Short mmCIF file of C-alpha atoms in Angstrom, two decimals:
data_model
loop_
_atom_site.label_atom_id
_atom_site.label_comp_id
_atom_site.label_asym_id
_atom_site.label_seq_id
_atom_site.Cartn_x
_atom_site.Cartn_y
_atom_site.Cartn_z
CA MET N 31 34.19 3.71 -4.76
CA LYS N 32 35.30 7.13 -3.67
CA GLN N 33 32.44 9.71 -2.94
CA SER N 34 32.40 13.03 -4.53
CA ARG N 35 32.76 15.94 -2.26
CA ASP N 36 28.99 17.05 -2.88
CA ILE N 37 27.74 13.73 -1.92
CA ILE N 38 29.85 13.64 1.25
CA PHE N 39 28.50 16.98 2.47
CA LEU N 40 24.84 16.34 1.28
CA ASN N 41 24.94 13.02 3.41
CA LYS N 42 26.08 15.11 6.31
CA CYS N 43 23.04 17.32 5.66
CA LEU N 44 20.63 14.34 5.73
CA ALA N 45 22.26 13.24 8.94
CA LEU N 46 21.74 16.59 10.57
CA ALA N 47 18.10 16.89 9.33
CA LYS N 48 17.12 13.81 11.30
CA ASN N 49 17.71 15.60 14.40
CA GLY N 50 14.33 17.56 13.78
CA SER N 51 12.34 14.29 13.72
CA GLY N 52 9.05 14.69 15.53
CA LEU N 53 9.63 18.36 16.09
CA VAL N 54 9.21 20.12 12.74
CA SER N 55 6.18 18.74 11.17
CA PRO N 56 4.33 19.83 9.03
CA ASN N 57 7.55 21.42 7.81
CA PRO N 58 10.39 19.20 6.29
CA MET N 59 13.38 18.07 8.28
CA VAL N 60 16.51 19.97 6.83
CA GLY N 61 20.12 20.02 7.51
CA ALA N 62 22.60 22.44 6.07
CA VAL N 63 26.33 22.76 6.03
CA VAL N 64 28.60 25.84 4.96
CA VAL N 65 31.90 24.62 3.38
CA LYS N 66 34.90 27.10 2.88
CA GLY N 67 37.84 25.63 1.18
CA ASN N 68 37.94 21.98 2.47
CA HIS N 69 36.61 22.90 5.93
CA ILE N 70 33.03 23.01 7.44
CA ALA N 71 32.57 26.64 8.53
CA GLY N 72 29.10 26.11 9.93
CA TYR N 73 26.29 23.64 10.19
CA GLY N 74 22.72 23.47 11.55
CA TRP N 75 19.38 21.86 11.24
CA HIS N 76 15.77 22.92 11.52
CA ARG N 77 15.27 22.37 15.29
CA ALA N 78 11.54 22.70 15.84
CA PHE N 79 8.41 24.13 14.12
CA GLY N 80 8.64 27.96 14.30
CA LEU N 81 12.33 28.08 14.87
CA PRO N 82 15.00 29.32 12.31
CA HIS N 83 15.62 27.12 9.29
CA ALA N 84 18.61 24.93 8.82
CA GLU N 85 20.34 27.51 6.42
CA VAL N 86 20.03 30.25 9.01
CA GLU N 87 21.65 28.13 11.64
CA ALA N 88 24.59 27.09 9.44
CA ILE N 89 25.25 30.71 8.04
CA LYS N 90 25.02 32.18 11.45
CA MET N 91 27.63 29.81 12.76
CA ALA N 92 29.83 30.45 9.76
CA GLY N 93 29.59 34.12 10.16
CA ALA N 94 32.16 35.97 7.99
CA GLY N 95 33.33 32.51 6.60
CA ALA N 96 29.94 32.27 4.66
CA ARG N 97 31.29 34.69 2.01
CA ASN N 98 32.56 32.64 -1.19
CA SER N 99 31.51 29.46 0.39
CA THR N 100 29.47 26.62 -0.73
CA LEU N 101 25.98 25.90 1.10
CA TYR N 102 24.82 22.42 1.25
CA VAL N 103 21.24 21.62 2.09
CA ASN N 104 18.96 18.51 1.49
CA LEU N 105 15.99 20.63 0.31
CA GLU N 106 15.57 23.68 -1.95
CA PRO N 107 15.83 26.67 0.33
CA CYS N 108 12.74 28.71 0.88
CA CYS N 109 12.01 32.02 -0.85
CA HIS N 110 8.81 33.13 0.94
CA TYR N 111 7.73 34.44 4.10
CA GLY N 112 6.22 31.90 6.47
CA LYS N 113 7.06 31.49 10.30
CA THR N 114 10.54 32.89 9.34
CA PRO N 115 12.05 35.23 6.51
CA PRO N 116 13.13 33.76 3.14
CA CYS N 117 16.32 31.91 3.37
CA THR N 118 17.27 32.99 -0.06
CA ASP N 119 17.60 36.55 1.12
CA LEU N 120 20.08 35.50 3.79
CA ILE N 121 22.02 33.36 1.35
CA ILE N 122 22.40 36.19 -1.14
CA ASN N 123 23.31 38.72 1.67
CA SER N 124 25.83 36.51 3.25
CA GLY N 125 27.92 36.15 0.22
CA VAL N 126 27.43 32.44 -0.40
CA LYS N 127 28.63 31.67 -3.87
CA LYS N 128 27.21 28.32 -4.60
CA VAL N 129 24.32 26.42 -3.27
CA VAL N 130 24.01 22.46 -3.73
CA PHE N 131 20.87 20.76 -2.49
CA CYS N 132 19.25 17.42 -3.03
CA THR N 133 15.75 17.95 -4.36
CA LEU N 134 13.11 20.74 -5.17
CA ASP N 135 10.64 21.78 -2.66
CA PRO N 136 7.14 20.69 -3.82
CA ASN N 137 5.53 23.54 -2.05
CA PRO N 138 4.05 25.75 -4.90
CA GLU N 139 5.43 28.83 -3.32
CA VAL N 140 8.89 27.43 -3.61
CA ASN N 141 9.27 24.86 -6.27
CA GLY N 142 11.95 25.95 -8.52
CA LYS N 143 11.46 29.65 -7.67
CA SER N 144 14.46 29.63 -5.28
CA VAL N 145 16.70 28.37 -8.00
CA GLU N 146 15.91 31.33 -10.24
CA ILE N 147 16.16 33.93 -7.50
CA LEU N 148 19.65 32.60 -6.46
CA LYS N 149 20.81 32.33 -10.12
CA ASN N 150 19.59 35.92 -10.91
CA ASN N 151 21.67 37.20 -7.94
CA GLY N 152 24.92 35.56 -9.01
CA VAL N 153 24.72 32.37 -6.95
CA GLU N 154 25.64 29.10 -8.62
CA VAL N 155 23.09 26.36 -8.06
CA ARG N 156 23.23 22.52 -8.53
CA TYR N 157 20.73 20.03 -7.49
CA GLY N 158 19.49 16.43 -8.08
CA LEU N 159 22.15 14.58 -6.05
CA LEU N 160 20.85 11.94 -3.51
CA GLU N 161 17.30 13.06 -4.55
CA SER N 162 15.58 9.63 -3.59
CA GLU N 163 17.24 9.57 -0.17
CA ALA N 164 16.07 13.08 0.48
CA ARG N 165 12.43 12.38 -0.63
CA ARG N 166 12.55 9.22 1.56
CA LEU N 167 13.73 11.15 4.52
CA ASN N 168 10.80 13.75 4.10
CA ALA N 169 8.26 11.34 2.69
CA PHE N 170 5.68 12.90 5.28
CA TYR N 171 6.26 16.28 3.98
CA PHE N 172 6.01 15.33 0.31
CA THR N 173 2.79 13.45 1.09
CA PHE N 174 1.42 16.38 3.04
CA VAL N 175 2.07 18.82 0.25
CA GLU N 176 1.32 16.62 -2.77
CA LYS N 177 -1.63 14.57 -1.51
CA LYS N 178 -2.96 17.08 0.92
CA ARG N 179 -3.26 14.79 3.82
CA PRO N 180 -1.10 13.73 6.62
CA PHE N 181 1.33 10.75 6.20
CA ILE N 182 -0.39 7.77 7.82
CA SER N 183 1.08 4.91 9.59
CA LEU N 184 -1.07 2.16 10.81
CA LYS N 185 0.10 0.17 13.93
CA TRP N 186 -1.18 -2.86 15.68
CA ALA N 187 0.18 -5.68 17.98
CA MET N 188 -0.96 -9.09 17.46
CA SER N 189 -0.30 -12.53 18.89
CA VAL N 190 1.73 -15.40 17.04
CA ASP N 191 -1.68 -16.63 15.90
CA GLY N 192 -2.79 -13.46 14.42
CA LYS N 193 -5.15 -11.81 17.03
CA ILE N 194 -5.08 -8.19 18.07
CA ALA N 195 -7.25 -9.04 21.42
CA ASP N 196 -8.61 -11.86 23.30
CA ALA N 197 -12.20 -12.99 23.14
CA SER N 198 -13.15 -10.25 25.70
CA GLY N 199 -11.51 -7.46 23.49
CA MET N 200 -8.47 -6.97 25.76
CA SER N 201 -5.33 -6.20 23.87
CA LYS N 202 -3.14 -4.44 26.53
CA TRP N 203 -0.63 -7.12 27.30
CA ILE N 204 -0.04 -8.84 23.90
CA THR N 205 3.66 -7.45 23.76
CA THR N 206 6.28 -7.01 26.37
CA CYS N 207 6.68 -3.72 28.26
CA GLN N 208 9.99 -3.19 26.37
CA ALA N 209 8.02 -3.23 23.07
CA ARG N 210 5.34 -0.86 24.57
CA GLU N 211 8.16 1.61 25.65
CA PHE N 212 9.59 1.42 22.08
CA GLN N 213 6.25 2.23 20.70
CA LYS N 214 5.86 5.26 23.05
CA GLN N 215 9.17 6.66 21.64
CA LEU N 216 7.93 5.87 18.06
CA ARG N 217 4.84 8.04 18.65
CA PHE N 218 7.22 11.09 19.25
CA GLU N 219 8.03 11.10 15.57
CA TYR N 220 4.20 11.85 14.84
CA ASP N 221 1.95 14.89 15.22
CA ALA N 222 -1.09 12.92 16.40
CA ILE N 223 -2.30 9.47 17.42
CA LEU N 224 -5.60 8.26 16.58
CA THR N 225 -7.68 5.56 18.10
CA GLY N 226 -11.40 4.51 18.54
CA SER N 227 -13.73 4.68 21.52
CA GLY N 228 -13.49 0.97 21.83
CA THR N 229 -9.84 1.02 22.75
CA ILE N 230 -10.45 3.88 25.23
CA LEU N 231 -13.27 1.91 27.05
CA LYS N 232 -11.53 -1.45 27.06
CA ASP N 233 -7.90 -0.47 27.68
CA ASN N 234 -8.23 3.01 29.03
CA PRO N 235 -4.77 4.19 27.59
CA VAL N 236 -3.17 7.58 28.33
CA LEU N 237 -1.75 7.70 24.48
CA ASP N 238 1.13 9.89 25.45
CA PHE N 239 4.73 9.51 23.89
CA ASN N 240 8.18 9.22 25.43
CA VAL N 241 10.82 11.87 24.62
CA PRO N 242 14.07 10.36 23.29
CA GLY N 243 17.00 11.01 25.47
CA GLN N 244 18.85 13.26 23.11
CA ILE N 245 16.02 15.70 22.73
CA LYS N 246 16.59 18.87 24.91
CA LYS N 247 13.60 19.75 27.16
CA ARG N 248 13.14 23.22 25.74
CA LEU N 249 12.58 21.74 22.23
CA ALA N 250 10.40 18.86 23.51
CA LYS N 251 8.00 21.55 25.13
CA ARG N 252 7.58 22.96 21.48
CA LYS N 253 6.36 19.63 20.08
CA ARG N 254 2.83 19.68 18.52
CA PHE N 255 0.80 16.62 19.46
CA TYR N 256 -2.83 15.61 19.17
CA LYS N 257 -4.89 12.69 20.52
CA ILE N 258 -7.63 11.87 18.08
CA ILE N 259 -10.62 9.69 19.10
CA LEU N 260 -13.20 8.27 16.93
CA ASP N 261 -16.39 8.13 18.94
CA SER N 262 -19.63 8.26 16.75
CA THR N 263 -22.04 8.49 19.88
CA LEU N 264 -19.80 10.10 22.45
CA LYS N 265 -19.51 7.10 24.68
CA ILE N 266 -16.22 7.75 26.42
CA ALA N 267 -16.15 9.36 29.90
CA PRO N 268 -14.49 12.76 30.75
CA ASP N 269 -12.41 11.06 33.31
CA ALA N 270 -10.75 8.67 30.94
CA ASN N 271 -7.02 8.35 31.19
CA VAL N 272 -6.60 9.80 27.72
CA PHE N 273 -7.74 13.35 29.23
CA SER N 274 -5.24 13.07 32.05
CA ASN N 275 -2.74 15.41 30.44
CA ALA N 276 -4.13 18.93 30.49
CA ASN N 277 -1.42 20.17 28.11
CA ALA N 278 -2.23 17.60 25.22
CA ASN N 279 -4.84 18.57 22.37
CA VAL N 280 -7.57 16.18 22.10
CA VAL N 281 -10.07 15.98 19.27
CA ILE N 282 -13.03 13.63 19.37
CA PHE N 283 -15.05 13.01 16.13
CA VAL N 284 -18.58 12.22 16.47
CA ALA N 285 -21.42 11.56 14.08
CA ASN N 286 -23.55 14.45 12.81
CA GLY N 287 -26.42 15.21 15.18
CA VAL N 288 -24.94 13.86 18.29
CA VAL N 289 -25.78 15.91 21.15
CA GLU N 290 -22.89 16.46 23.63
CA SER N 291 -25.33 15.50 26.40
CA LYS N 292 -24.27 16.77 29.95
CA LYS N 293 -20.69 15.41 29.83
CA LYS N 294 -18.14 17.97 30.67
CA PHE N 295 -14.85 17.41 28.93
CA PRO N 296 -11.69 19.36 29.67
CA GLU N 297 -10.99 22.62 27.93
CA ASN N 298 -8.27 21.19 25.76
CA VAL N 299 -10.90 18.88 24.10
CA GLU N 300 -12.45 19.69 20.67
CA ILE N 301 -15.64 17.91 19.55
CA VAL N 302 -16.06 17.71 15.62
CA GLU N 303 -19.14 16.41 13.92
CA VAL N 304 -18.55 14.38 10.60
CA GLU N 305 -20.91 12.34 8.43
CA ARG N 306 -21.46 8.57 8.78
CA GLU N 307 -20.40 6.25 5.93
CA SER N 308 -23.09 3.72 4.44
CA ASN N 309 -21.76 1.23 6.98
CA GLY N 310 -22.47 3.41 10.04
CA LEU N 311 -18.90 4.33 10.66
CA LEU N 312 -17.61 7.84 10.60
CA ASP N 313 -16.49 9.11 7.35
CA ILE N 314 -12.67 8.51 7.53
CA ARG N 315 -11.86 10.70 4.68
CA ALA N 316 -13.67 13.72 6.36
CA VAL N 317 -11.62 13.04 9.57
CA ILE N 318 -8.30 12.93 7.56
CA PHE N 319 -9.38 16.26 5.71
CA HIS N 320 -10.03 17.96 9.07
CA LEU N 321 -6.65 16.79 10.44
CA TYR N 322 -4.80 18.19 7.44
CA SER N 323 -6.48 21.43 7.77
CA LYS N 324 -5.17 21.63 11.35
CA GLY N 325 -1.61 21.18 9.98
CA ILE N 326 -1.10 17.62 11.13
CA GLY N 327 1.57 16.33 8.95
CA LYS N 328 2.04 12.75 10.42
CA LEU N 329 -0.70 10.46 11.98
CA PHE N 330 -0.17 7.33 13.96
CA VAL N 331 -3.24 5.17 13.76
CA GLN N 332 -3.60 2.72 16.67
CA GLY N 333 -7.10 1.33 16.48
CA GLY N 334 -9.05 -2.05 16.49
CA THR N 335 -10.40 -3.83 13.64
CA LYS N 336 -13.02 -1.53 12.43
CA ILE N 337 -10.55 1.58 12.42
CA LEU N 338 -7.76 -0.45 10.66
CA THR N 339 -9.98 -1.75 8.12
CA SER N 340 -11.38 1.60 7.21
CA PHE N 341 -8.04 3.00 6.54
CA TYR N 342 -6.96 -0.17 4.68
CA ASN N 343 -10.16 -0.19 2.40
CA TYR N 344 -9.31 3.43 1.40
CA GLY N 345 -5.73 2.75 0.90
CA LEU N 346 -5.08 5.56 3.29
CA PHE N 347 -1.69 4.35 4.77
CA ASP N 348 1.89 4.83 4.02
CA ASN N 349 3.58 2.63 6.50
CA ILE N 350 2.68 -0.37 8.76
CA TYR N 351 4.19 -1.02 12.09
CA LEU N 352 3.34 -4.59 13.02
CA PHE N 353 4.34 -5.93 16.48
CA VAL N 354 4.04 -9.60 16.92
CA GLY N 355 4.22 -10.58 20.51
CA GLY N 356 5.55 -13.88 21.55
CA LYS N 357 2.20 -15.31 22.83
CA ILE N 358 -0.45 -17.61 21.47
CA ILE N 359 -3.85 -16.54 22.48
CA GLY N 360 -5.94 -19.59 20.87
CA GLY N 361 -9.54 -19.72 19.97
CA PRO N 362 -11.33 -18.11 16.99
CA ALA N 363 -10.10 -14.81 15.60
CA ILE N 364 -12.73 -12.63 16.82
CA TYR N 365 -10.48 -9.61 16.57
CA PRO N 366 -8.39 -9.81 13.48
CA PRO N 367 -6.46 -6.71 12.20
CA PHE N 368 -8.52 -6.34 9.14
CA GLU N 369 -11.89 -7.45 7.79
CA GLY N 370 -11.30 -5.53 4.52
CA LYS N 371 -11.30 -6.26 0.83
CA ILE N 372 -10.17 -9.62 -0.33
CA ILE N 373 -6.83 -9.61 -2.28
CA PRO N 374 -5.96 -12.74 -4.38
CA LEU N 375 -2.99 -14.47 -3.13
CA GLU N 376 -1.40 -14.56 -6.64
CA SER N 377 -1.73 -10.61 -6.90
CA GLN N 378 1.50 -8.45 -6.49
CA SER N 379 1.89 -7.23 -2.80
CA GLU N 380 1.30 -3.66 -2.21
CA ILE N 381 3.42 -3.53 0.87
CA HIS N 382 7.28 -3.98 1.12
CA LEU N 383 9.02 -5.10 4.21
CA GLU N 384 11.51 -2.43 5.09
CA GLU N 385 12.76 -3.42 8.44
CA VAL N 386 12.70 -6.22 11.12
CA ILE N 387 13.65 -5.46 14.79
CA ARG N 388 13.67 -7.81 17.56
CA ILE N 389 12.58 -6.36 20.93
CA LYS N 390 12.95 -8.94 23.78
CA ASN N 391 10.50 -11.61 22.98
CA ASP N 392 8.55 -9.59 20.42
CA VAL N 393 9.30 -8.67 16.76
CA LEU N 394 8.57 -5.29 14.94
CA MET N 395 8.20 -5.59 11.28
CA VAL N 396 8.00 -2.27 9.42
CA PHE N 397 6.24 -2.22 5.95
CA ARG N 398 5.96 0.55 3.28
CA ASN N 399 2.97 0.97 0.96
CA VAL N 400 4.52 1.04 -2.51
CA ARG N 401 1.17 1.57 -4.29
CA ARG N 402 -0.05 4.72 -2.51
CA ASP N 403 -3.07 5.79 -4.62
CA ASN N 404 -4.72 8.14 -2.09
#
């Protein structure tokens, strides 16, 4: 079936927006196209947090061609001062005659207000096309604004027989090096990676990310990234590999009343006290609230059984990345992914399989939580 003109250009906006993946959070990924007659006069996308918005990039490229044009964008233009001036002012002053976008911005400072401002200044507005696609693209942003928490993805790697570690607790080599490289690039899409002290003590990981090849160095340097460690009694040593990158932000959550002792951590390390839950573990909800208050929009959780179980029991997850390595460990499941609530087999599944990717001798399955209550 032939697509309408608006659908074609909005799809172009969605494709452009993806270029900002991993760089704009907690702001949304946005692409914009200025169309004059049957030609694209300008286009752009939000390149990194704090840089000009997509509409600014597109209108700047169009120049005088923006007058009497149609501006396509996948999200309602902003109408308030943030890191940059309101896009609505630029749209009006540039002479754009019509704005077409996919979905309203859930931010209370914007939500529908831009529509009224543009209409009151003689700009025609249309929206609602490809709305579900636009919301899916920026699911992290809608989660951050509407649920007031980061978008959370759980990740674990397990053997064919369902174990995330051997009997000694080692888990480092369950998957191939190709799968581990894929995972490092996946981390780039997130603002923070969270793990527990057990993983640090047993595997001594660096927890860095790989920059995708198409990302320019000047933009990669603007990326916001945190390493989050749950360590109730502050067991980890200051010389662990996780602290080797002096440019990374590290936050260690400890239980209330834990004295820092004489351990001297690097200057880029922040130690935060939170309450314990009744089971003795750190209050995961307090951790999440603190991360939200720091503007962390996307969180990648790479923990052991206890941490994964905490997030699972509270329903605090949006995606699951499950890597299955082509290995059989054998023996009892001392380290399963979860030890959480028991769900009857006949009940409806709360996760939906979105994608299956083969990586050498490993398989990555991506699931989406379709019953996000938290």
